[in-house]
Coordinates of C-alpha atoms in Angstrom, one line a residue:
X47 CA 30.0 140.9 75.1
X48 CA 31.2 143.2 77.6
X49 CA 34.2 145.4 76.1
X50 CA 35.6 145.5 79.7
X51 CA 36.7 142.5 79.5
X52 CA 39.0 142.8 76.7
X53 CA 41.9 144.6 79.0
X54 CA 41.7 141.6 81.2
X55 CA 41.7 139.1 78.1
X56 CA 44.8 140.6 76.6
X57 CA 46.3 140.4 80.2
X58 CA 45.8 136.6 80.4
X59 CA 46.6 136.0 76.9
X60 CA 50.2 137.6 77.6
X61 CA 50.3 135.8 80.6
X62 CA 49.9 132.7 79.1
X63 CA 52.5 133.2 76.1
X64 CA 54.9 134.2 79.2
X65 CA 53.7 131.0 80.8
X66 CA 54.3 129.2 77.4
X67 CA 58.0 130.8 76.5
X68 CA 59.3 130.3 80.3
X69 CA 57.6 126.5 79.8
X70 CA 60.1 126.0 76.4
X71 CA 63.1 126.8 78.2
X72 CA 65.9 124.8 77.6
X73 CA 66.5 122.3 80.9
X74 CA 69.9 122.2 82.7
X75 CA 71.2 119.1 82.8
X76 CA 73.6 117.7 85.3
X77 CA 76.2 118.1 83.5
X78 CA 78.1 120.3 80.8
X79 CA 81.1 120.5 78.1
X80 CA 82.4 123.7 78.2
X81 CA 85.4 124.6 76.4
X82 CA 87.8 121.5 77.3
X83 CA 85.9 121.4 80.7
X84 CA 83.1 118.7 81.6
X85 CA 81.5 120.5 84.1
X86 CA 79.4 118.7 86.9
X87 CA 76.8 120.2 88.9
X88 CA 75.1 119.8 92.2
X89 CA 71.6 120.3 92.7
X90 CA 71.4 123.9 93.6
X91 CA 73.7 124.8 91.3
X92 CA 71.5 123.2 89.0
X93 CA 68.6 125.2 90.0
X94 CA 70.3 128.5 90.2
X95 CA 71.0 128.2 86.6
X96 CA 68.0 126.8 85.5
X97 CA 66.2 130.1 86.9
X98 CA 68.7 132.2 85.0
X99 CA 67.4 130.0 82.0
X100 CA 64.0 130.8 82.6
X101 CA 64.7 134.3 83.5
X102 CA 65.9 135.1 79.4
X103 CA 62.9 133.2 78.3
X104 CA 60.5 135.0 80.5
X105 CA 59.9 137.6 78.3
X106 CA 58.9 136.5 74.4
X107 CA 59.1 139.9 73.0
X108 CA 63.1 140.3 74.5
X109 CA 64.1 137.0 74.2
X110 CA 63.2 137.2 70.2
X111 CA 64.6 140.6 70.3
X112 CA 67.9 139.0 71.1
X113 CA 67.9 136.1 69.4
X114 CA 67.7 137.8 66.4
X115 CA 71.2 139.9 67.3
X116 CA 72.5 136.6 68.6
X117 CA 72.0 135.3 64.7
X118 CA 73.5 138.3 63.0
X119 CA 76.6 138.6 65.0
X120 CA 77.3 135.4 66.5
X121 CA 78.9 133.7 63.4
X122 CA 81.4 136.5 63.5
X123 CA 82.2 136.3 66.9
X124 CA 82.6 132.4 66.7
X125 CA 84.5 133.0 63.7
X126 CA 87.1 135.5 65.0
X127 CA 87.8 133.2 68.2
X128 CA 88.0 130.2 66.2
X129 CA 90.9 131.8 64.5
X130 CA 92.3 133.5 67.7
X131 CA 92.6 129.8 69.1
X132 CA 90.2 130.4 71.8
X133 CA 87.3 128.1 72.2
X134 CA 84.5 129.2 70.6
X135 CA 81.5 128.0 73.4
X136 CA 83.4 131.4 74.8
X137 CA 81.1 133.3 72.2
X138 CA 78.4 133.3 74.4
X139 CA 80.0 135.7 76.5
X140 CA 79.5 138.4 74.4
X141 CA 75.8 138.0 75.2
X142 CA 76.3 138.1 79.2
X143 CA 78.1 141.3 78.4
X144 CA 76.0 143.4 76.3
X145 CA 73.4 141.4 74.7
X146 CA 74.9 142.3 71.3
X147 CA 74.3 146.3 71.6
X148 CA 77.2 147.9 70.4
X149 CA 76.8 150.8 72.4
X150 CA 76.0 149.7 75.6
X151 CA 77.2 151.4 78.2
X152 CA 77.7 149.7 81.8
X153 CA 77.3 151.8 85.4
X154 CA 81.7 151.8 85.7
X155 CA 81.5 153.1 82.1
X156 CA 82.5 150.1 79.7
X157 CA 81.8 150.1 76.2
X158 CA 80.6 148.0 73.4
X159 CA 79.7 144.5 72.4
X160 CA 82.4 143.4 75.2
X161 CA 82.2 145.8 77.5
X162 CA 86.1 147.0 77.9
X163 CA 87.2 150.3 79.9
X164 CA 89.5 152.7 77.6
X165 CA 92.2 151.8 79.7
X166 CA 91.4 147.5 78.6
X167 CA 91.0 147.8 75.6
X168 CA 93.7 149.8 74.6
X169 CA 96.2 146.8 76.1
X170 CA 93.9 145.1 73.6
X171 CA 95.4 147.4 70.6
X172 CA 91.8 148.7 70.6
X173 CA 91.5 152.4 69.1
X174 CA 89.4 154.7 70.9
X175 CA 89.1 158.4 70.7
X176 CA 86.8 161.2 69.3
X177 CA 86.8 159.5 65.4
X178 CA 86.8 155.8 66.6
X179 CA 86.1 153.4 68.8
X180 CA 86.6 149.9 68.0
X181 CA 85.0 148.5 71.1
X182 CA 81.4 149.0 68.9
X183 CA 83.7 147.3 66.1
X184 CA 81.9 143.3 66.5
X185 CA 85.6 142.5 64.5
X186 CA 87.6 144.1 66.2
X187 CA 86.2 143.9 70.1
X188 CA 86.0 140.3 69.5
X189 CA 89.7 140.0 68.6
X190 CA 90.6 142.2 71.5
X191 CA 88.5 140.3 73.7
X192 CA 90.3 136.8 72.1
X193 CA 94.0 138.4 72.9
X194 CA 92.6 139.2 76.4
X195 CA 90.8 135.7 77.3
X196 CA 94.1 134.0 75.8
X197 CA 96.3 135.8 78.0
X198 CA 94.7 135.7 81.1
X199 CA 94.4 131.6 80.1
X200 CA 98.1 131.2 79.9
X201 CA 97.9 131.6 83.6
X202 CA 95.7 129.1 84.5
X203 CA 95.7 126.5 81.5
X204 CA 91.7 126.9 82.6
X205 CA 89.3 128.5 80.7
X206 CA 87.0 128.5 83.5
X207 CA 88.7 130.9 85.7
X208 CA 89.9 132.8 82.6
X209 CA 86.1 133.6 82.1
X210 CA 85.6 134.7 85.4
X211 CA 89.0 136.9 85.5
X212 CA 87.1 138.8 82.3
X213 CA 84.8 140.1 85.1
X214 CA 87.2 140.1 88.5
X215 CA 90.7 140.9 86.3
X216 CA 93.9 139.0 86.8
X217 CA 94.5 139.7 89.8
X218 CA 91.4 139.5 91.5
X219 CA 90.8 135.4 89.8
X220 CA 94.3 134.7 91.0
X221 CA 92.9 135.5 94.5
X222 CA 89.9 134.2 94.4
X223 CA 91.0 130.7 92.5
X224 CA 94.5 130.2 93.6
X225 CA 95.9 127.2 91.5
X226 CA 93.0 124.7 92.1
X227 CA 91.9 124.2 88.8
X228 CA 94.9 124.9 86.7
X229 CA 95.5 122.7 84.2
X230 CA 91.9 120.7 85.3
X231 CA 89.7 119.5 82.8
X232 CA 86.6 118.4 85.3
X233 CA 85.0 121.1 87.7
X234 CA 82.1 120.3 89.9
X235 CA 79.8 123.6 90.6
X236 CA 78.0 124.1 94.1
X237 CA 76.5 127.3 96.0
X238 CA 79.9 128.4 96.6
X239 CA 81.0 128.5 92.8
X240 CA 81.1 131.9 90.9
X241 CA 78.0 133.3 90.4
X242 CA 79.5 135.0 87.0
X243 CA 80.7 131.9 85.4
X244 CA 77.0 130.2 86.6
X245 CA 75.2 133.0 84.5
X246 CA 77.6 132.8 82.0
X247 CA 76.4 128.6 81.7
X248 CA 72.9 130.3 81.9
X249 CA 73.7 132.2 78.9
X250 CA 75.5 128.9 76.9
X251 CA 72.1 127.1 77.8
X252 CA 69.5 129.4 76.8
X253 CA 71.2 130.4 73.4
X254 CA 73.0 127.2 72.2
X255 CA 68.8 125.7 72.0
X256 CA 66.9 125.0 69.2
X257 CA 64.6 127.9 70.6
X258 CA 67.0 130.8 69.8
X259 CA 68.0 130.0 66.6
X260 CA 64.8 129.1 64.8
X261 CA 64.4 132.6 65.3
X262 CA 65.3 133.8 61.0
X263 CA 64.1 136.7 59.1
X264 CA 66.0 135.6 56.2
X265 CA 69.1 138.9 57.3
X266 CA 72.5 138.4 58.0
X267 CA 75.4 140.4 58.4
X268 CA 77.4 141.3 55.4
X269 CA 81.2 142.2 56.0
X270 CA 83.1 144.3 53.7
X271 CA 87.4 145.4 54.8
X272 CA 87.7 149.1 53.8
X273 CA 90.8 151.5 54.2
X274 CA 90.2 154.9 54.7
X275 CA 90.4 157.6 54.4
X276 CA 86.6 157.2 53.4
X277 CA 83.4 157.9 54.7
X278 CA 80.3 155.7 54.8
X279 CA 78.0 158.0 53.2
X280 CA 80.5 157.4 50.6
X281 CA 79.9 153.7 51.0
X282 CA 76.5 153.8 50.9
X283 CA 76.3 154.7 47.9
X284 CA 78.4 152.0 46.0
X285 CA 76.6 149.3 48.7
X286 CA 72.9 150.5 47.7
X287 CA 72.0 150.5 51.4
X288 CA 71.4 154.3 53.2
X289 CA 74.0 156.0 54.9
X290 CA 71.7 156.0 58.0
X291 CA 72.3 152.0 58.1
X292 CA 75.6 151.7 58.0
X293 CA 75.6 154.6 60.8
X294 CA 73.2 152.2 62.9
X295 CA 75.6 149.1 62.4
X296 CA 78.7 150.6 62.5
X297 CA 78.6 153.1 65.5
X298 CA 82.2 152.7 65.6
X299 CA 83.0 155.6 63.8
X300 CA 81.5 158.7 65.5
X301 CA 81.5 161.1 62.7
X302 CA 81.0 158.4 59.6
X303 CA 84.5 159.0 58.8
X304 CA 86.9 156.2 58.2
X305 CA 91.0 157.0 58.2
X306 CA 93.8 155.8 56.3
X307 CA 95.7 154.2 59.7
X308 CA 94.3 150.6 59.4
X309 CA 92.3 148.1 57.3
X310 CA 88.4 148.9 59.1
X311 CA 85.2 146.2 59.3
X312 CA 82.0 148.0 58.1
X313 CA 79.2 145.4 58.8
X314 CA 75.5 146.2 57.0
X315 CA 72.1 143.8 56.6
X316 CA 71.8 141.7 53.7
X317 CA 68.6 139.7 53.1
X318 CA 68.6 136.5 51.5
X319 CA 70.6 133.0 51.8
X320 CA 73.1 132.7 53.6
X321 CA 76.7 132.3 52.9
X322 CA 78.4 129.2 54.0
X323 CA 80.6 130.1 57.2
X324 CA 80.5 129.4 60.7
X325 CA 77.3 129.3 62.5
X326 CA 76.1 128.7 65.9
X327 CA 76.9 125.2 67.5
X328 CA 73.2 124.1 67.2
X329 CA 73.0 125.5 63.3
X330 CA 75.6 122.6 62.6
X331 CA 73.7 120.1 64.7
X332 CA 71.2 121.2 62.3
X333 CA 72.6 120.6 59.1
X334 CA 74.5 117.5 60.1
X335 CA 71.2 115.8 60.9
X336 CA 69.7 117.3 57.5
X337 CA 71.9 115.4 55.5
X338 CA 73.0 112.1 57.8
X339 CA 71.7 109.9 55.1
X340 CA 73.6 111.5 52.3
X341 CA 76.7 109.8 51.8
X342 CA 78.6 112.5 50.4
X343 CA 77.9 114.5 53.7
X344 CA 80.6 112.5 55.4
X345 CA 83.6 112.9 52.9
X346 CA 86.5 112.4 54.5
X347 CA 89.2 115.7 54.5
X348 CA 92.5 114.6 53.3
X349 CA 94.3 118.1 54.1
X350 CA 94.6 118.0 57.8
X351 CA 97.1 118.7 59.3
X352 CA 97.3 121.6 57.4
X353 CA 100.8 123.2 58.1
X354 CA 101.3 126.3 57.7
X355 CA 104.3 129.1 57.9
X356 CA 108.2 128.2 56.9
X357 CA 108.1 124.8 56.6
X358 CA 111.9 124.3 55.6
X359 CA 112.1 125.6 58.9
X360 CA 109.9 122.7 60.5
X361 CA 111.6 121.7 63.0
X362 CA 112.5 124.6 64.3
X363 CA 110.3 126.4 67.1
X364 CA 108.1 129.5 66.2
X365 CA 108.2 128.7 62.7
X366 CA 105.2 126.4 61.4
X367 CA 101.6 126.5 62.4
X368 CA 99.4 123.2 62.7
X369 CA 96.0 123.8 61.7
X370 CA 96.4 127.4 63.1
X371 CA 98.0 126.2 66.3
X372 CA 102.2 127.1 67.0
X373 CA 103.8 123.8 66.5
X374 CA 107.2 121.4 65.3
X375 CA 108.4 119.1 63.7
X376 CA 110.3 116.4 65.3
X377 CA 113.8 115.9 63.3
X378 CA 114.6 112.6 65.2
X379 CA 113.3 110.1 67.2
X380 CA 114.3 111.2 70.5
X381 CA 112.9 111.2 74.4
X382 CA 110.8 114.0 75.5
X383 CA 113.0 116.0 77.8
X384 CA 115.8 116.1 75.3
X385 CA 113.3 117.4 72.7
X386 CA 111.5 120.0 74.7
X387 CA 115.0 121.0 75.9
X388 CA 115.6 122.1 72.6
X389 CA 112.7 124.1 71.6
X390 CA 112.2 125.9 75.2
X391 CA 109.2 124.4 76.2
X392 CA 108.4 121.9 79.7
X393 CA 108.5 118.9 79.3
X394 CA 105.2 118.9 81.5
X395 CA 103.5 121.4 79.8
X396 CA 104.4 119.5 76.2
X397 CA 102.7 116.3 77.7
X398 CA 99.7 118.0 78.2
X399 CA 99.4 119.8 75.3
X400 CA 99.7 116.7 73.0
X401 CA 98.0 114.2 75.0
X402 CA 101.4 112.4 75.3
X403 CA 102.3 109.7 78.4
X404 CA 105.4 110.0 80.3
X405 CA 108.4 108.7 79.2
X406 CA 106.8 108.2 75.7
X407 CA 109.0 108.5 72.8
X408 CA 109.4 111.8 70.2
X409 CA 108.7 110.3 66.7
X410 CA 111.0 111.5 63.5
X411 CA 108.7 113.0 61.3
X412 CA 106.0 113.5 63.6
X413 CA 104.2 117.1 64.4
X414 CA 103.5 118.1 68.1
X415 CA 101.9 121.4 69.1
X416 CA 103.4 123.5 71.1
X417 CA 100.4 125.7 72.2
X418 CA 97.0 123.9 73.1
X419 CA 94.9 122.0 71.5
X420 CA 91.4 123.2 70.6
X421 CA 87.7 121.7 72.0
X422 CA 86.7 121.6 67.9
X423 CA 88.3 120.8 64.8
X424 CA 87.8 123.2 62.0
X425 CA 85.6 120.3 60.4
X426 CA 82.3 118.5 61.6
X427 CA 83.3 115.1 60.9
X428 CA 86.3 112.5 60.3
X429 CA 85.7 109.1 58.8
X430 CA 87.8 106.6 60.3
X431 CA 90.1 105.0 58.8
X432 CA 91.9 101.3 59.2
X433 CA 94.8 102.0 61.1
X434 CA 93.9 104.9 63.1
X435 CA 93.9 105.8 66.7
X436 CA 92.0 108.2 68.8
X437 CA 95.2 110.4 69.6
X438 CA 96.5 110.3 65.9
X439 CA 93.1 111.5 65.1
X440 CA 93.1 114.4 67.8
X441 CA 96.4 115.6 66.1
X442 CA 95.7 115.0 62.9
X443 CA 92.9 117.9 63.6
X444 CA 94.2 120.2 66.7
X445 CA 91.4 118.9 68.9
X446 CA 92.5 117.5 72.3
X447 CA 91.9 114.1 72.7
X448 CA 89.4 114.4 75.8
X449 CA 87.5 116.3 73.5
X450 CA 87.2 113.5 71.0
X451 CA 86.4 110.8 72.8
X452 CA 83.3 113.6 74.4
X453 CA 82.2 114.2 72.3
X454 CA 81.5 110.6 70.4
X455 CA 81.3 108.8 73.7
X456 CA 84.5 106.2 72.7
X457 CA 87.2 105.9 75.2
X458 CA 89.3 102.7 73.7
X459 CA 90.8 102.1 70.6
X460 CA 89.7 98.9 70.2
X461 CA 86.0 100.6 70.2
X462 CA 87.1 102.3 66.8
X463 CA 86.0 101.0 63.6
X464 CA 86.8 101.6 60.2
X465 CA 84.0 104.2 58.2
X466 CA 82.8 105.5 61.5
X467 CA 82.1 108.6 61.1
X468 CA 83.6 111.0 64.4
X469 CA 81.9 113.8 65.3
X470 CA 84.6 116.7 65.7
X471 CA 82.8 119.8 66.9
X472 CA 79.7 119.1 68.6
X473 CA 78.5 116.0 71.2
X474 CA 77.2 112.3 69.8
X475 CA 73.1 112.4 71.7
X476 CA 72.7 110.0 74.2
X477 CA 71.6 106.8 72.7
X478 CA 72.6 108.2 69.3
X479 CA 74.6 105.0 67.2
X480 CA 78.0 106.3 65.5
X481 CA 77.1 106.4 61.9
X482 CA 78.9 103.8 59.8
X483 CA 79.5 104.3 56.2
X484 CA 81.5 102.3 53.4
X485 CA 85.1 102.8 53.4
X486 CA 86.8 101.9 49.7
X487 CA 89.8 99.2 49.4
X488 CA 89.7 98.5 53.4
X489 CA 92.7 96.5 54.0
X490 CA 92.1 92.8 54.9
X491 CA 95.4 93.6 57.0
X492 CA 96.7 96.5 58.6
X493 CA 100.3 96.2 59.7
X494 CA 100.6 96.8 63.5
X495 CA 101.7 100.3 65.1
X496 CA 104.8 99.3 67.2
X497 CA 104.5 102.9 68.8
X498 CA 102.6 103.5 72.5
X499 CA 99.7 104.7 70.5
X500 CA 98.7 101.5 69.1
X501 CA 96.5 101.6 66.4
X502 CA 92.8 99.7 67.0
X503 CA 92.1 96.1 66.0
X504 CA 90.9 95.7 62.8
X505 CA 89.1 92.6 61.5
X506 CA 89.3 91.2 58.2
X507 CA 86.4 92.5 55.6
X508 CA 85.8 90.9 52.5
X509 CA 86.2 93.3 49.2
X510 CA 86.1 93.1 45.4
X511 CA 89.2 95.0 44.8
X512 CA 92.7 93.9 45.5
X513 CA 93.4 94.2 49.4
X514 CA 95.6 97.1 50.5
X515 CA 98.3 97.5 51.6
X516 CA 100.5 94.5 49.5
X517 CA 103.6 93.0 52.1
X518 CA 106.7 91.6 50.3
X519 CA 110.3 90.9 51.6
X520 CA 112.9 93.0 50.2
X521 CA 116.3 92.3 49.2
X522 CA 117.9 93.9 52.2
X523 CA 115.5 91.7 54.8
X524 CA 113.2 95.0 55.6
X525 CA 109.9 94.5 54.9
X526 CA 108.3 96.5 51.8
X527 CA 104.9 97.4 51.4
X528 CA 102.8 98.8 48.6
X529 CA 100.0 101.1 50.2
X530 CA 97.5 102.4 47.5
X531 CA 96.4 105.8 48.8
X532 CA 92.3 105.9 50.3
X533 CA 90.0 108.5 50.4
X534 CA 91.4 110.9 52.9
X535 CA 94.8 109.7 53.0
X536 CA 97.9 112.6 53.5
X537 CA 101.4 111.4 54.1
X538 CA 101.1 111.9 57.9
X539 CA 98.2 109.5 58.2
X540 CA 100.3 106.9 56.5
X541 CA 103.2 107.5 58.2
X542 CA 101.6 107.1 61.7
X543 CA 100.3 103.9 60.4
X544 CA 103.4 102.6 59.4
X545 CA 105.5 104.2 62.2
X546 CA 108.0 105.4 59.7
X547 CA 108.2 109.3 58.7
X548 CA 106.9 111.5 56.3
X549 CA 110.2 112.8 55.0
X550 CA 111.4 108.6 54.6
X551 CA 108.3 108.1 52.4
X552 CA 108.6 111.3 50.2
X553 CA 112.5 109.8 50.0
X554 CA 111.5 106.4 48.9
X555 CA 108.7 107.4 46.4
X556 CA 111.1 110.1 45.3
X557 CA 108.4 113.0 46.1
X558 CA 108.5 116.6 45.5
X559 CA 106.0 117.5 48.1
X560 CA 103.5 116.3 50.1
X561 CA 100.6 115.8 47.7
X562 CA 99.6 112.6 47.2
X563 CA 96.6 111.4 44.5
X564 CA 93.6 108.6 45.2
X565 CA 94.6 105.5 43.4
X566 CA 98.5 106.2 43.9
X567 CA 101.1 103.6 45.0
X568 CA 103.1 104.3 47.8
X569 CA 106.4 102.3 49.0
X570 CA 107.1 101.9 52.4
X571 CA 109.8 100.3 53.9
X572 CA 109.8 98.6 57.2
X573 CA 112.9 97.0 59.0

């Protein structure tokens, strides 16, 4: 055999895997959820994405290259915006920006895995001088990064242009957007549409697919808090790793010295399983599929909302968080403008944000946010429950109601059914059925919701145990019912089914708090 050949034969072999990577590229559909955006585009659009798509799969060796940093630092940066109340399908940002290289440095001299100016990222409370620089921090650029995105939303109430003010500024996306899309939940793309947010959608695409996160060696990042003063050679030694790693993963500290004026991230490789935490969008896809036949997979969560901050204090503003999101508690029934009066917000702006009609009643006892709602819930999945509506699911979990019906493709009510099982953070497939799994002691009768949100039909089903809830007639003519409390039952679930309020149940059933037990009997009163 002719050895000349061989230079040509490893040419068309590369060519081919080039060929075969650009071929497994992820296709652009017509349309796309971003954030709490559906997001429609036109032909060319389509194409000019699509060949940004290609372009990161062109190259194998790269796009593995990347892939793996994607899987190490992604479920941090997910994590921290999750908590930071921005979306998280933002986290693919951090890849347009620096591909995950902590020290990249752009031509106008940004730094880091965000790529902020010194004069940025200190706004962003962001430490930088000769000891530190906390825009190689993954933690801590991601929260200043967060704070940033969150502000610059505030203005538009759209997280599109708040994207593309990352890369123009404030000033220059007020300019260039006006107030088209404020407040608008569906954009349609064209030619004309910014070519950042396009690549950004490029980005989403290409590293949201199955492609990118097969990639696994088994690593991911461990995360330890440390307050100085300390030095990671001193680390090193009570981690077992060499001080030469931690220097590679944590080029946030110049010298390898850590001071004493804040609580630092030091981030090194571990190999082995992973702990359970947030992963990458597809990851939970993954799993959820995995275990789709597994009954116990689809438990239903019986601590949402989960309130949080000084709750004798509830209906005050600024003073309780719903499931990590500022919000109050309504102290009487009352019309909207004369309840957003009082806490100092829009009346507008408070319709929006929970999903509200006009000239809908404020419910005693009920909790409305007073910041917005999120794209995901902090949980995968809801089973549904007799008695429920789509809005009292959306703020039983923080997620906007758009986003719920999305993402499992129901629109009505009257399309809900008891056991289904609701997908919270990611999109139903086409053509994919709602699971449907066995609800215990499902009323043969649900009393009807007399509020605007009605609660969905429900049809009689047959069981073995006594039916649930149990209607008498009280002494005073109200009507008295016995609810035994479900799997996933919490006080505000039953009170929303009942249209009567938390505090009248804990009253009647003389209640110390707000935990309730499986099994339990609960009085309700009804006029």
């Amino acid at each position: 055999m002719n050895t000349k050949s061989f230079p040509f034969v490893s040419l068309l072999l590369y060519v081919f895997t080039c060929h075969l990577a650009s071929a497994q590229a992820p296709q652009v559909p017509r349309q796309i959820q971003f954030a709490d955006i559906t997001i429609s585009l036109n032909e060319q659009a389509r194409r000019e994405i699509q060949l940004d798509v290609d372009a990161l799969y062109r190259n194998p060796t790269y796009f593995k290259i990347k892939a793996e940093r994607v899987n190490l630092y992604l479920p941090i940066v997910e994590r921290e915006l999750r908590d930071a109340g921005v979306p998280t399908d933002l986290k693919y940002l951090v890849i347009q920006e620096s591909s995950l290289i902590s020290d990249a440095v752009s031509t106008s001299n940004a730094v880091g895995f965000w790529q902020f100016k010194k004069g940025t990222a200190e706004e962003v409370h962001l430490r930088v001088d000769n000891q530190i620089d906390d825009r190689k921090n993954i933690v801590s650029s991601t929260r200043g990064a967060a704070l940033y995105l969150k502000k610059h939303n505030s203005q538009f109430d759209n997280w599109m242009c708040a994207l593309v003010s990352y890369q123009m500024g404030l000033g220059g996306a007020k300019a260039y957007f006006g107030a088209e899309y404020n407040g608008k939940n569906f954009v349609e793309l064209n030619r004309n549409s910014h070519w950042y947010f396009k690549k950004f959608l490029a980005h989403k695409i290409a590293f949201e697919g199955p492609t990118a996160t097969l990639v696994n060696n088994n690593e991911y990042l461990e995360e330890i808090k440390v307050q100085g003063p300390t030095t990671l050679k001193q680390l090193a030694k009570k981690l077992e790793v060499t001080e030469a790693h931690l220097k590679e993963y944590n080029k946030w500290t110049g010298n390898g010295s850590i001071p004493s004026d804040k609580t630092y991230t030091v981030v090194y490789i571990r190999t082995g399983s992973i702990p359970s935490r947030p992963a990458l969008a597809t990851n939970d896809r993954q799993s959820n599929q995995n275990t789709q036949n597994q009954t116990v997979a689809y438990s239903a969560t019986s601590s949402y909302p989960r309130v949080t901050g000084d709750q004798s204090k509830a209906t005050q503003p600024d003073q309780i968080q719903i499931n990590n999101i500022d919000g109050v508690k309504a102290p009487v029934t009352t019309t909207q403008d004369n309840f957003t009066d009082r806490i100092g917000i829009r009346e507008r702006k408070f319709r929006r944000i929970n999903d509200l009609d006009k000239g809908e009643k404020v419910e005693e006892g009920q909790y409305y946010y007073t910041k917005p709602k999120k794209s995901k819930a902090e949980v995968g999945q809801h089973i549904t429950q007799p008695g429920e509506t789509l809005w009292g699911i959306s703020q039983m979990y923080g997620i906007k109601l758009a986003s719920l019906k999305a993402k499992n493709r129901i629109f009505k009510d009257q399309d809900l059914k008891a056991g289904m099982v609701l997908s919270l953070r990611e999109h139903r497939k086409r053509g994919e059925d709602i699971r449907i799994v066995p609800v215990k002691n499902v009323p043969k009768t649900v009393l009807t919701n007399t509020t605007t949100k009605p609660a969905p039909e429900v049809h009689p089903v047959s069981v073995s145990t006594p039916p649930n809830p149990v209607v008498e007639n009280s002494n005073n003519g109200s009507e008295r019912v016995i609810h035994t409390v479900l799997q996933g039952d919490n006080l505000f679930r039953i009170s929303q089914t009942y249209n009567v309020s938390v505090d009248n149940i804990r009253m009647w059933n003389n209640l110390p708090d707000n935990n309730i037990k499986i099994g339990q009997k609960i009085t309700i009163y009804k006029p």
